[in-house]
CSV table of C-alpha atoms in Angstrom, one decimal:
chain,number,residue,atom,x,y,z
A,1,MET,CA,13.7,-39.0,0.0
A,2,SER,CA,17.6,-38.3,-1.0
A,3,ILE,CA,19.0,-37.1,-4.2
A,4,ASN,CA,19.4,-40.5,-5.6
A,5,ASP,CA,16.4,-41.4,-5.2
A,6,LYS,CA,15.0,-37.7,-6.6
A,7,LYS,CA,16.9,-38.6,-10.1
A,8,GLU,CA,16.1,-42.3,-10.2
A,9,MET,CA,12.3,-40.6,-10.5
A,10,LEU,CA,13.4,-38.5,-13.2
A,11,THR,CA,14.3,-41.5,-15.4
A,12,ASN,CA,18.0,-40.5,-17.9
A,13,ASN,CA,15.9,-37.2,-19.5
A,14,PRO,CA,18.1,-34.0,-19.0
A,15,PRO,CA,16.8,-31.7,-15.9
A,16,ILE,CA,16.3,-28.6,-17.8
A,17,ARG,CA,15.3,-28.6,-21.7
A,18,ILE,CA,14.0,-25.7,-23.5
A,19,GLU,CA,12.6,-25.3,-26.9
A,20,SER,CA,11.6,-22.1,-29.4
A,21,LEU,CA,11.0,-20.4,-26.1
A,22,GLU,CA,9.3,-16.9,-26.6
A,23,LYS,CA,7.5,-14.9,-23.8
A,24,GLY,CA,6.4,-11.1,-23.8
A,25,PHE,CA,4.4,-8.5,-22.1
A,26,GLY,CA,2.0,-6.9,-24.5
A,27,GLU,CA,3.7,-5.9,-27.6
A,28,TYR,CA,7.1,-6.4,-26.1
A,29,PRO,CA,8.9,-9.3,-26.5
A,30,ILE,CA,11.9,-10.5,-24.1
A,31,LEU,CA,12.9,-13.6,-24.9
A,32,ARG,CA,12.4,-15.3,-28.9
A,33,ASP,CA,13.8,-18.6,-30.0
A,34,ILE,CA,15.6,-19.8,-26.9
A,35,ASP,CA,17.4,-23.6,-27.5
A,36,LEU,CA,18.6,-24.7,-24.3
A,37,THR,CA,19.9,-27.8,-22.7
A,38,VAL,CA,21.6,-27.6,-19.5
A,39,GLU,CA,23.0,-31.5,-18.6
A,40,TRP,CA,23.2,-33.1,-14.9
A,41,GLY,CA,26.0,-31.5,-12.5
A,42,GLU,CA,26.3,-28.6,-14.4
A,43,LEU,CA,26.0,-24.8,-13.1
A,44,LEU,CA,25.2,-22.9,-16.1
A,45,VAL,CA,25.7,-19.4,-15.3
A,46,VAL,CA,24.1,-17.1,-17.7
A,47,PHE,CA,25.3,-13.1,-18.1
A,48,GLY,CA,23.1,-10.3,-19.5
A,49,ALA,CA,22.2,-6.9,-19.1
A,50,ASN,CA,19.7,-5.2,-16.7
A,51,GLY,CA,16.4,-5.8,-19.1
A,52,SER,CA,17.8,-9.1,-21.1
A,53,GLY,CA,15.6,-11.4,-20.0
A,54,LYS,CA,17.6,-13.1,-17.6
A,55,THR,CA,14.9,-13.0,-14.7
A,56,THR,CA,11.6,-13.5,-17.0
A,57,LEU,CA,14.3,-17.4,-18.0
A,58,LEU,CA,14.4,-17.9,-14.6
A,59,LYS,CA,10.3,-17.0,-13.6
A,60,LEU,CA,9.6,-19.7,-16.6
A,61,LEU,CA,11.5,-22.2,-15.6
A,62,SER,CA,10.4,-22.3,-12.3
A,63,THR,CA,7.0,-21.8,-13.0
A,64,GLN,CA,6.0,-18.7,-12.0
A,65,TYR,CA,5.2,-17.5,-15.8
A,66,ARG,CA,4.1,-18.9,-19.0
A,67,PRO,CA,5.6,-19.1,-22.0
A,68,ASP,CA,3.5,-17.5,-25.1
A,69,LYS,CA,5.5,-20.1,-27.5
A,70,GLY,CA,7.7,-23.0,-26.9
A,71,GLU,CA,8.0,-25.8,-24.2
A,72,ILE,CA,10.0,-26.4,-20.8
A,73,TRP,CA,10.8,-29.6,-19.5
A,74,ILE,CA,12.1,-30.4,-16.3
A,75,GLY,CA,13.6,-33.5,-15.9
A,76,GLY,CA,11.7,-34.4,-18.5
A,77,ILE,CA,8.2,-33.1,-17.0
A,78,PRO,CA,6.7,-30.9,-19.4
A,79,ARG,CA,6.0,-27.5,-17.3
A,80,SER,CA,3.1,-27.2,-19.6
A,81,LYS,CA,1.3,-30.5,-17.8
A,82,ASN,CA,2.5,-30.9,-14.3
A,83,THR,CA,3.6,-28.0,-12.7
A,84,LEU,CA,3.0,-29.1,-9.4
A,85,ASN,CA,5.7,-32.1,-9.6
A,86,ILE,CA,8.0,-29.6,-11.5
A,87,ARG,CA,8.1,-27.8,-8.2
A,88,LYS,CA,8.6,-30.5,-5.9
A,89,ILE,CA,12.7,-31.3,-7.7
A,90,ILE,CA,13.7,-27.7,-7.4
A,91,GLY,CA,15.0,-24.7,-5.4
A,92,VAL,CA,14.5,-21.0,-6.4
A,93,VAL,CA,16.6,-18.1,-5.0
A,94,GLY,CA,14.8,-15.2,-6.6
A,95,HIS,CA,15.2,-11.0,-6.3
A,96,GLN,CA,12.6,-11.1,-3.0
A,97,PRO,CA,13.9,-13.6,-0.2
A,98,MET,CA,10.1,-15.4,-0.1
A,99,LEU,CA,10.1,-15.5,3.7
A,100,TYR,CA,7.7,-14.8,7.0
A,101,GLU,CA,8.7,-12.0,8.3
A,102,ASP,CA,6.7,-12.2,11.5
A,103,LEU,CA,9.0,-15.7,11.4
A,104,THR,CA,12.1,-16.6,12.9
A,105,CYS,CA,14.6,-18.0,10.8
A,106,GLN,CA,14.0,-21.4,12.4
A,107,GLU,CA,9.9,-21.0,12.1
A,108,ASN,CA,10.3,-20.5,8.1
A,109,LEU,CA,12.4,-23.3,7.7
A,110,ARG,CA,10.3,-25.4,9.6
A,111,PHE,CA,7.1,-24.1,7.7
A,112,PHE,CA,8.7,-24.8,4.2
A,113,GLY,CA,10.0,-28.3,5.1
A,114,GLN,CA,6.7,-29.6,6.2
A,115,MET,CA,5.3,-28.0,3.1
A,116,HIS,CA,8.0,-30.4,1.1
A,117,GLN,CA,7.5,-33.1,3.6
A,118,VAL,CA,10.4,-33.0,4.6
A,119,THR,CA,12.0,-36.7,6.7
A,120,CYS,CA,14.2,-35.9,9.7
A,121,LEU,CA,13.4,-31.7,9.8
A,122,SER,CA,14.7,-31.0,13.2
A,123,GLN,CA,18.0,-32.1,11.7
A,124,ARG,CA,18.2,-31.3,8.3
A,125,ILE,CA,16.9,-27.1,10.2
A,126,ASP,CA,20.2,-28.1,12.5
A,127,HIS,CA,22.6,-28.7,9.1
A,128,VAL,CA,21.1,-25.4,7.0
A,129,LEU,CA,21.2,-23.2,9.5
A,130,SER,CA,24.9,-24.3,10.1
A,131,GLY,CA,26.0,-23.9,5.9
A,132,ILE,CA,24.2,-20.6,6.0
A,133,ASP,CA,26.1,-19.5,9.5
A,134,LEU,CA,22.8,-18.2,10.8
A,135,GLU,CA,22.7,-21.1,13.8
A,136,GLY,CA,23.2,-17.7,16.6
A,137,GLN,CA,19.8,-16.2,14.4
A,138,ARG,CA,17.5,-19.0,14.2
A,139,TYR,CA,14.9,-17.5,17.0
A,140,GLN,CA,15.4,-14.0,15.6
A,141,LYS,CA,13.0,-13.0,13.2
A,142,VAL,CA,13.0,-12.3,9.5
A,143,ARG,CA,12.3,-8.5,10.0
A,144,THR,CA,15.3,-8.1,11.7
A,145,LEU,CA,17.7,-9.4,9.7
A,146,SER,CA,19.9,-8.0,7.4
A,147,HIS,CA,19.2,-8.4,3.8
A,148,GLY,CA,22.5,-9.8,3.6
A,149,MET,CA,21.0,-12.7,6.4
A,150,GLN,CA,17.8,-12.4,4.6
A,151,LYS,CA,19.6,-13.6,1.6
A,152,ARG,CA,21.1,-16.7,3.6
A,153,LEU,CA,18.2,-18.0,4.9
A,154,SER,CA,16.6,-17.4,1.1
A,155,ILE,CA,19.4,-19.9,0.0
A,156,GLY,CA,18.8,-22.2,2.6
A,157,ARG,CA,15.0,-22.2,2.1
A,158,ALA,CA,15.7,-23.2,-1.5
A,159,ILE,CA,18.1,-26.3,-0.4
A,160,LEU,CA,16.1,-27.7,2.1
A,161,HIS,CA,14.3,-30.2,0.7
A,162,ASP,CA,17.2,-31.0,-1.2
A,163,PRO,CA,16.5,-30.3,-4.5
A,164,PRO,CA,18.6,-31.8,-7.6
A,165,ILE,CA,17.8,-28.9,-9.1
A,166,LEU,CA,18.7,-25.1,-8.2
A,167,LEU,CA,17.7,-22.1,-9.9
A,168,MET,CA,19.1,-18.7,-8.9
A,169,ASP,CA,18.6,-14.6,-9.9
A,170,GLU,CA,21.7,-12.8,-9.7
A,171,PRO,CA,22.1,-15.0,-5.5
A,172,GLU,CA,24.9,-12.8,-5.4
A,173,SER,CA,23.4,-9.3,-4.9
A,174,GLY,CA,22.7,-8.1,-1.6
A,175,LEU,CA,24.8,-10.0,0.2
A,176,ASP,CA,26.3,-8.6,3.7
A,177,GLN,CA,30.1,-10.4,2.7
A,178,ASP,CA,32.4,-11.6,-0.1
A,179,PRO,CA,30.0,-13.0,-2.3
A,180,LEU,CA,32.0,-16.5,-2.7
A,181,GLU,CA,32.1,-16.5,1.3
A,182,GLY,CA,28.2,-15.9,1.6
A,183,MET,CA,27.2,-18.9,-0.5
A,184,SER,CA,29.6,-21.2,1.1
A,185,ALA,CA,26.8,-22.9,2.1
A,186,LEU,CA,26.2,-24.1,-2.2
A,187,VAL,CA,29.6,-25.2,-2.3
A,188,ARG,CA,28.9,-27.8,0.4
A,189,TRP,CA,25.5,-28.7,-0.8
A,190,ARG,CA,26.4,-28.9,-4.5
A,191,SER,CA,29.7,-31.0,-3.7
A,192,ASN,CA,29.9,-35.0,-4.6
A,193,CYS,CA,26.3,-34.8,-6.2
A,194,ASP,CA,25.2,-34.2,-9.7
A,195,ARG,CA,23.0,-31.0,-8.6
A,196,THR,CA,22.8,-28.8,-11.3
A,197,ILE,CA,22.5,-24.9,-11.0
A,198,VAL,CA,21.6,-22.1,-13.4
A,199,MET,CA,22.0,-18.7,-12.4
A,200,THR,CA,21.7,-15.6,-13.1
A,201,THR,CA,24.0,-12.7,-12.8
A,202,HIS,CA,25.6,-9.2,-14.7
A,203,ASN,CA,28.8,-9.6,-12.3
A,204,VAL,CA,31.1,-11.1,-15.0
A,205,ASP,CA,34.0,-11.9,-12.0
A,206,PHE,CA,31.5,-13.3,-10.0
A,207,GLY,CA,29.8,-15.6,-12.6
A,208,LEU,CA,33.1,-16.7,-14.0
A,209,SER,CA,34.6,-17.8,-10.8
A,210,TRP,CA,31.6,-20.1,-10.0
A,211,ALA,CA,30.3,-21.2,-13.6
A,212,LYS,CA,31.2,-24.6,-15.7
A,213,GLU,CA,29.1,-23.2,-18.3
A,214,VAL,CA,28.8,-20.2,-19.6
A,215,ALA,CA,25.2,-18.3,-21.5
A,216,VAL,CA,24.8,-15.0,-22.8
A,217,LEU,CA,21.8,-13.1,-22.9
A,218,SER,CA,21.5,-10.4,-25.1
A,219,GLU,CA,18.3,-8.5,-26.6
A,220,GLY,CA,15.7,-11.5,-25.7
A,221,ARG,CA,18.1,-14.5,-27.2
A,222,ILE,CA,21.2,-15.9,-26.0
A,223,VAL,CA,24.7,-14.8,-28.7
A,224,TYR,CA,26.6,-16.9,-27.0
A,225,LYS,CA,27.4,-20.3,-25.1
A,226,ALA,CA,30.8,-21.8,-23.8
A,227,HIS,CA,32.5,-24.2,-21.1
A,228,ARG,CA,34.4,-22.2,-18.6
A,229,LYS,CA,37.3,-23.9,-19.5
A,230,ASP,CA,37.3,-23.1,-23.6
A,231,ILE,CA,36.5,-19.2,-22.0
A,232,ASN,CA,39.5,-16.1,-22.3
A,233,GLU,CA,38.8,-14.3,-19.6
A,234,ALA,CA,39.8,-11.2,-21.2
A,235,ALA,CA,38.4,-11.8,-24.7
A,236,PHE,CA,35.0,-12.5,-23.1
A,237,LYS,CA,35.1,-10.1,-20.6
A,238,GLU,CA,35.4,-8.0,-24.0
A,239,SER,CA,32.8,-9.1,-25.9
A,240,TYR,CA,30.4,-8.7,-22.8
A,241,LEU,CA,30.3,-5.1,-22.8
A,242,ARG,CA,30.1,-5.0,-26.9
A,243,TRP,CA,26.9,-7.1,-26.5
A,244,LYS,CA,25.8,-5.6,-23.2
A,245,LYS,CA,25.9,-1.8,-25.3
A,246,VAL,CA,24.0,-3.9,-28.2
A,247,ALA,CA,21.0,-4.6,-25.3
A,248,GLY,CA,21.5,-1.3,-24.0
């Protein structure tokens, strides 16, 4: 199924909508009163210090966590009612690569491709391995790869089924080359299509180089949201340092 076929199934709903979201662990609140809408074609970069709730937010969007309050819609699908269909239309790049260490790169992609019922799977695997610069490691077991290669393979796994929505938690972390070069496959993947990406990072230079929209999480709340084209980089960096100090 093509990206356009998948999006047609999602009608005219925004890819991500969040209302009054709250999440905590025990008595410790992590996210509080989050309202957020992301439109098709956006690349939203969510900045925040360690412990600000970035990873929790992405785990809620990817259905790994349940919210305490509020609701999430992914492509118009309520997270509380249909997590299976949501997982079909998202790709996830987390801190852990979510790969089988004793399988080769090709075997990992074939396993996940079969799970997602990817058509023309062999050709798709070839295309993805080429895009993430791992053709030479096709038959190499994952446990023998560098951390950066594993991260690139995890990006390949996430986009293998051509999802219209991609969630990435600090994807630049651990790449064993320039982060922009290491993620060049994503540049090609989202070109000329209305795919939506939500990415978290605390690296301001990296995040601003990618963003079309920017949000900042501080003390469990979204304290800032703007289009990248409207941001003065120097002023944003100064404000971000203040938000990080408040969070610390």
